PDB file of C-alpha atoms in Angstrom:
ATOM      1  CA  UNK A   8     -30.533 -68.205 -91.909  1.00 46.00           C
ATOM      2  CA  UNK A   9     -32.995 -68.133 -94.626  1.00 47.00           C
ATOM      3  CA  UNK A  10     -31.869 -71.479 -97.130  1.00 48.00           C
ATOM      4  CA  UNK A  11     -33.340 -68.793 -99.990  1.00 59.00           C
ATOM      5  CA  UNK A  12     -30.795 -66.501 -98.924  1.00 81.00           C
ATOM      6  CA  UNK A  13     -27.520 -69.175 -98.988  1.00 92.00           C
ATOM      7  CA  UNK A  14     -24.642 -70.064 -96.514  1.00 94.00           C
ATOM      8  CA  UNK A  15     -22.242 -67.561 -95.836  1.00 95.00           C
ATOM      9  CA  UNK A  16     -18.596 -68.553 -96.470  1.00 95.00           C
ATOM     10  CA  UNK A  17     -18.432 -68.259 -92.440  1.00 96.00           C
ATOM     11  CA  UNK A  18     -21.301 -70.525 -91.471  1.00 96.00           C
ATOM     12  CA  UNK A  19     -19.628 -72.900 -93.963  1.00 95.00           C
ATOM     13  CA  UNK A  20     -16.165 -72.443 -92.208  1.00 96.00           C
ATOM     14  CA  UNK A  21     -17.726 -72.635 -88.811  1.00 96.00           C
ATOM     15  CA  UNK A  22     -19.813 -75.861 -89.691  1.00 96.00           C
ATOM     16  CA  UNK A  23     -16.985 -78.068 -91.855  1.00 95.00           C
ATOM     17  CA  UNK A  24     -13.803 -76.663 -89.440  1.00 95.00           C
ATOM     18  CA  UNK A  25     -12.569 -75.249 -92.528  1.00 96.00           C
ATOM     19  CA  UNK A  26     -10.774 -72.344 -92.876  1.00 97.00           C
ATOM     20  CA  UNK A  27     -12.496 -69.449 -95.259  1.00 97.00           C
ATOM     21  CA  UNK A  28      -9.394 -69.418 -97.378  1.00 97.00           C
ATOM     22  CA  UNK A  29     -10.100 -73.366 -98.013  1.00 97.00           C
ATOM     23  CA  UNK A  30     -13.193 -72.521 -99.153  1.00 97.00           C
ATOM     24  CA  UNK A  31     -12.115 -70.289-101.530  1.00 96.00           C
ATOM     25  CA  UNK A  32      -9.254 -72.348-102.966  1.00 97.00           C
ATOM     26  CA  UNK A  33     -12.160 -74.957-103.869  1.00 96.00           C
ATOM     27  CA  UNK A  34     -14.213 -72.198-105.637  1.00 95.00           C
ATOM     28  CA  UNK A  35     -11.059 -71.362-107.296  1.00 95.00           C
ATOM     29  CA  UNK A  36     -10.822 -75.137-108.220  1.00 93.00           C
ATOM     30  CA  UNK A  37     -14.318 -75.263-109.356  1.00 91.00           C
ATOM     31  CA  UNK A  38     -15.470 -77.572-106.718  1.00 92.00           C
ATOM     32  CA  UNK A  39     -18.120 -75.270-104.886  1.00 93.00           C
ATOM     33  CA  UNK A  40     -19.888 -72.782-107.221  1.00 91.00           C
ATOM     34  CA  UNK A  41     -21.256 -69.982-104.760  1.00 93.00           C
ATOM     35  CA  UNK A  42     -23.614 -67.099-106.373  1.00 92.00           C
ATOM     36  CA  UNK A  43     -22.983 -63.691-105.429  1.00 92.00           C
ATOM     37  CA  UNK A  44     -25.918 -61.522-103.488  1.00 91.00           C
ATOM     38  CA  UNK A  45     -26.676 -57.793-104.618  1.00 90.00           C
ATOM     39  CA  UNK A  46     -24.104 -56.469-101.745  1.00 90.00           C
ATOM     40  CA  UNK A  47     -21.294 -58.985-103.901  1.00 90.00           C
ATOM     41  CA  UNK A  48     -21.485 -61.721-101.397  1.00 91.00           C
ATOM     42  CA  UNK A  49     -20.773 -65.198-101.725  1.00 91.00           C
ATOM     43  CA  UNK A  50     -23.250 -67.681-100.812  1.00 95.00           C
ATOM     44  CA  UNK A  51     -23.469 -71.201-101.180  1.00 94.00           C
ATOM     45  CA  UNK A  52     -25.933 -73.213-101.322  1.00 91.00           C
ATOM     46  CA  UNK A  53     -26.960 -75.812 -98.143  1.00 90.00           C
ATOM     47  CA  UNK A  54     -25.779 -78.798-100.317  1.00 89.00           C
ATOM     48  CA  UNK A  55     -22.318 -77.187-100.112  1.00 92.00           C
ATOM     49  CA  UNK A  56     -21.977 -78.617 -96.914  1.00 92.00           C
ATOM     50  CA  UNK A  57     -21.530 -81.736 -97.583  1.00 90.00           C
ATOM     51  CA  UNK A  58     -19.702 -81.305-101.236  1.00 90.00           C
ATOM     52  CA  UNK A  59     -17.302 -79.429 -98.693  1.00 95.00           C
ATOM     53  CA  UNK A  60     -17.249 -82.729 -96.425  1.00 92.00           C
ATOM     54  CA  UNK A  61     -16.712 -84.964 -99.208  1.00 92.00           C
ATOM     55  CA  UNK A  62     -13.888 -83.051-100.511  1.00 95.00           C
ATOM     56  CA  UNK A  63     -11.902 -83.244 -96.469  1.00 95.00           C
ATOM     57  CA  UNK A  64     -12.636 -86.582 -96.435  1.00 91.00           C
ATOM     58  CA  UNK A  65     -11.582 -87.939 -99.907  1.00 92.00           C
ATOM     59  CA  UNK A  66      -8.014 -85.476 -99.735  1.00 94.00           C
ATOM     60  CA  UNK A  67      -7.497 -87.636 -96.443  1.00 91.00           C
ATOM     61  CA  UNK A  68      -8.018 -90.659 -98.160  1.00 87.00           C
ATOM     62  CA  UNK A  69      -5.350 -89.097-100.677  1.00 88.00           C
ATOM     63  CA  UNK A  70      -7.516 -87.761-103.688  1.00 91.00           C
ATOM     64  CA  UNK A  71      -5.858 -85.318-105.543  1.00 94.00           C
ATOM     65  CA  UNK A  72      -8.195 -82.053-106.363  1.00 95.00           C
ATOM     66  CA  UNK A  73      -8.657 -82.894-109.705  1.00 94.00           C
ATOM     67  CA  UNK A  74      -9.895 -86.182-109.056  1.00 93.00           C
ATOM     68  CA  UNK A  75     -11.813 -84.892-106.595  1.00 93.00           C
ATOM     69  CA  UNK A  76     -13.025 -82.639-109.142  1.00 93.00           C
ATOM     70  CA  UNK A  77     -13.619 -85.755-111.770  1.00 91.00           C
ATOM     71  CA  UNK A  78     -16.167 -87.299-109.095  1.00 90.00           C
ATOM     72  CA  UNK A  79     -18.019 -84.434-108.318  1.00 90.00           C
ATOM     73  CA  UNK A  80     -18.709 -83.723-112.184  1.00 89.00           C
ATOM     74  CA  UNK A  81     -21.245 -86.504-111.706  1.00 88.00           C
ATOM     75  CA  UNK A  82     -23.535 -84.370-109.600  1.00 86.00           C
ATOM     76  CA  UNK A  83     -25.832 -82.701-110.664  1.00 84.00           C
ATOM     77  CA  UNK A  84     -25.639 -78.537-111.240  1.00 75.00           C
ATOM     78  CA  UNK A  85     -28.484 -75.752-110.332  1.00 68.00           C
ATOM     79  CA  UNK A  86     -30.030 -78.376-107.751  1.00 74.00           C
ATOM     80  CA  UNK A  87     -29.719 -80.031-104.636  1.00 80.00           C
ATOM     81  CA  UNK A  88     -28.166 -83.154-105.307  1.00 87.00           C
ATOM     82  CA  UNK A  89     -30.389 -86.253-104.359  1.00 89.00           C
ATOM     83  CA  UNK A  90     -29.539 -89.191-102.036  1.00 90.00           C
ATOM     84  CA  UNK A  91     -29.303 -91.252-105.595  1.00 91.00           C
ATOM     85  CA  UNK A  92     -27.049 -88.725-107.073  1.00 90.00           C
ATOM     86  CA  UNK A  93     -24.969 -89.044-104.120  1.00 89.00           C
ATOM     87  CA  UNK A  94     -25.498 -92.886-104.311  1.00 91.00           C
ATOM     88  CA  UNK A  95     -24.313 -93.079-107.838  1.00 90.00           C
ATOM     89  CA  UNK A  96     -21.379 -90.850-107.294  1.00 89.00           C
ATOM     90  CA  UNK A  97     -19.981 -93.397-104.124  1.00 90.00           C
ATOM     91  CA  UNK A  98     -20.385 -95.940-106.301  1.00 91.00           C
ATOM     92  CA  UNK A  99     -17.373 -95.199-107.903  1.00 88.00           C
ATOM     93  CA  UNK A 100     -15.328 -93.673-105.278  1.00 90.00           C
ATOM     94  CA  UNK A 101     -15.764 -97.175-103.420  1.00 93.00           C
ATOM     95  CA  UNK A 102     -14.091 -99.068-106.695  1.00 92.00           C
ATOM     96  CA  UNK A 103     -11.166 -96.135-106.329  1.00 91.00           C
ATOM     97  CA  UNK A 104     -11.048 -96.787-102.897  1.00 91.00           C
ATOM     98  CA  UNK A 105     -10.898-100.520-102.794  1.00 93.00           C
ATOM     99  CA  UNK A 106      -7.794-100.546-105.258  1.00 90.00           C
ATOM    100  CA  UNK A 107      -6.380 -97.964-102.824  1.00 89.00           C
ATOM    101  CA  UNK A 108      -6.801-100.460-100.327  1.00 91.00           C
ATOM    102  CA  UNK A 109      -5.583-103.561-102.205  1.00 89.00           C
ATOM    103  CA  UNK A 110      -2.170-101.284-102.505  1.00 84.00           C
ATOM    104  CA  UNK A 111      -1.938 -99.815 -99.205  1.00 87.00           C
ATOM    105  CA  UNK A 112      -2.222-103.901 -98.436  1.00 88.00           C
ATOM    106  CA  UNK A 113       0.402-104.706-101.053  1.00 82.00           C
ATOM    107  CA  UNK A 114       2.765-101.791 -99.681  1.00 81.00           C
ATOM    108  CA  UNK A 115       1.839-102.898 -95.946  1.00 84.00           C
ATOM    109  CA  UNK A 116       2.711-106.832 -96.845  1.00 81.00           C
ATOM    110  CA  UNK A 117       5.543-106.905 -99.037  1.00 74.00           C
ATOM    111  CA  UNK A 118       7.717-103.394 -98.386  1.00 74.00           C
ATOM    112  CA  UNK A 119      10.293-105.541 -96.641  1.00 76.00           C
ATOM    113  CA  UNK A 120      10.550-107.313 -99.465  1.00 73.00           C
ATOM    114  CA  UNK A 121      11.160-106.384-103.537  1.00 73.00           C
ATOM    115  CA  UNK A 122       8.798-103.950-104.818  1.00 76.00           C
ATOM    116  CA  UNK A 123      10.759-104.535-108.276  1.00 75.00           C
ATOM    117  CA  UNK A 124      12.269-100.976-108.072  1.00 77.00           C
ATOM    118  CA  UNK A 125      15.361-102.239-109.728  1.00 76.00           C
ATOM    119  CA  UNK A 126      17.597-101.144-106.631  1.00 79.00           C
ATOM    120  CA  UNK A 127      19.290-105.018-106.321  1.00 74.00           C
ATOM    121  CA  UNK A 128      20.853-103.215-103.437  1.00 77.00           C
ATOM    122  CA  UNK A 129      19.206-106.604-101.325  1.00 75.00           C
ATOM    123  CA  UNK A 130      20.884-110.025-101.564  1.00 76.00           C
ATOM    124  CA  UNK A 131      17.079-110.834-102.056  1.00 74.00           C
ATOM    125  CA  UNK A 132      16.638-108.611-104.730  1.00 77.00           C
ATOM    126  CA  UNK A 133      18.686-111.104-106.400  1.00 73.00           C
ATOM    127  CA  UNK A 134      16.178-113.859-106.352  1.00 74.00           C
ATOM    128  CA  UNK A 135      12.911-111.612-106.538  1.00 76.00           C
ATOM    129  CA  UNK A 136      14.064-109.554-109.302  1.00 80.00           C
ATOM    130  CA  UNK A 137      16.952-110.748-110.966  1.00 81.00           C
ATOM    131  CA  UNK A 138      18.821-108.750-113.381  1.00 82.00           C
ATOM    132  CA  UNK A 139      16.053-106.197-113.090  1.00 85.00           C
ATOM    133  CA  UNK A 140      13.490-108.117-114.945  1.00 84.00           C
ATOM    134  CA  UNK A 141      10.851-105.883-113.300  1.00 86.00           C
ATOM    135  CA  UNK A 142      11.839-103.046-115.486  1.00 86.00           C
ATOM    136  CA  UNK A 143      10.681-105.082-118.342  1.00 87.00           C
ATOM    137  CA  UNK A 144       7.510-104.216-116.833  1.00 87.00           C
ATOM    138  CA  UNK A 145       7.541-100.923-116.439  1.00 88.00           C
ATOM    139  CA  UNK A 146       8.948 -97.902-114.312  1.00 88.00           C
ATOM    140  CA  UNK A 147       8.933 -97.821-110.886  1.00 84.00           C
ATOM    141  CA  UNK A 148       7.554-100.131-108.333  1.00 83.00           C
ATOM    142  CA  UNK A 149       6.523-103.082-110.307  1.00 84.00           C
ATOM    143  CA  UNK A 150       5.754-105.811-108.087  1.00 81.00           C
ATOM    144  CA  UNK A 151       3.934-103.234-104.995  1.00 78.00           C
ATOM    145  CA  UNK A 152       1.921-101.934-107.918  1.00 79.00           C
ATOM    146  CA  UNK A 153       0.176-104.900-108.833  1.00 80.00           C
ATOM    147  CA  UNK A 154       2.247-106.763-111.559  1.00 84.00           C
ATOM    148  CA  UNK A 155       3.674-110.449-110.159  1.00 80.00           C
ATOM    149  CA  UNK A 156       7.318-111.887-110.939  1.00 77.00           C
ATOM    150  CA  UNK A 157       7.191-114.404-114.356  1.00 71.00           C
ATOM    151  CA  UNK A 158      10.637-115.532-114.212  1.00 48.00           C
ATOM    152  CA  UNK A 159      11.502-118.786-112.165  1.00 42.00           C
ATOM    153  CA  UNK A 160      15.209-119.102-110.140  1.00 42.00           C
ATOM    154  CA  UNK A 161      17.797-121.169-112.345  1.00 43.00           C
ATOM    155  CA  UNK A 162      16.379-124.482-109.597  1.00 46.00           C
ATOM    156  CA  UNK A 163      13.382-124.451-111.514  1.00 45.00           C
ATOM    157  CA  UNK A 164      11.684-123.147-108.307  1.00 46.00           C
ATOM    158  CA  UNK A 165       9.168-120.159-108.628  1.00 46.00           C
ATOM    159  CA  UNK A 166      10.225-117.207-107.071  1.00 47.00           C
ATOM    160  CA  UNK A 167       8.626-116.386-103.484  1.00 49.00           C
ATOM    161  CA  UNK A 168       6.036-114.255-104.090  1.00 47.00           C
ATOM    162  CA  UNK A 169       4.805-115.631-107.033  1.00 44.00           C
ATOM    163  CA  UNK A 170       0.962-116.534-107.203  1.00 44.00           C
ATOM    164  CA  UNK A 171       0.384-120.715-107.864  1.00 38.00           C
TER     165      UNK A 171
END
């Protein structure tokens, strides 16, 4: 196939394991922009292919489409992007990623523990989050979403998961 001529939405389906419907959902997001032929056709251009790859890797990573979206803004439009512009834009999904990381650590590490939710269902929760300090914080998870107990235990001890 002629690359003056575009991708069919089948070649793309065929080459990413995508279905065709997929592919059209993401136009219909704004995250591929196919041209039309004289016959009415979409076709897309070679680059596609890998916008398309990004996108099924970064929604199993747990990227919403919009954020998705929010990345791929930084490429450039009407050209092939370049192995900079593609450099640039995983420059910043690797700074997403790594605080993904640092939580799916946090969750991993401490969800046998308080994650400040407020539940005190746990004799523990008694000594990790006493009287619901952590909603002082915030809503919802406190501690597993970054912030760290301040309060000490009536001993004068610091709580267990506190940072020294």
């Amino acid at each position: 196939m002629a690359a003056s001529h575009g991708l069919t939405i089948g070649y793309l389906a065929e080459r990413t394991g995508l279905a065709v419907s997929a592919i059209r959902y993401y136009e219909a997001q704004g995250l591929v922009e196919p041209w039309r032929n004289t016959g009415g056709q979409r076709r897309f251009h070679r680059a596609d292919l890998r916008r398309l790859s990004f996108i099924m890797i970064a929604q199993k990573f747990g990227f919403t489409l919009p954020e998705i979206r929010d990345f791929l803004k930084s490429l450039p439009g009407g050209r092939t992007p370049t192995k900079a512009d593609w450099t640039d834009l995983s420059a910043a999904f690797r700074s997403h990623l790594d605080a993904r990381i640092e939580t799916l650590e946090r969750l991993r590490d401490n969800l046998d523990g308080c994650i400040g939710c407020g539940c005190l269902s746990l004799p523990t929760c008694k000594l990790y989050n006493p009287d619901d300090a952590a909603a002082a914080k915030g809503q919802g998870p406190r501690y597993l979403m970054g912030d760290r107990p301040s309060e000490t235990v009536n001993d004068g001890n610091t709580l267990p998961n506190d940072e020294n």
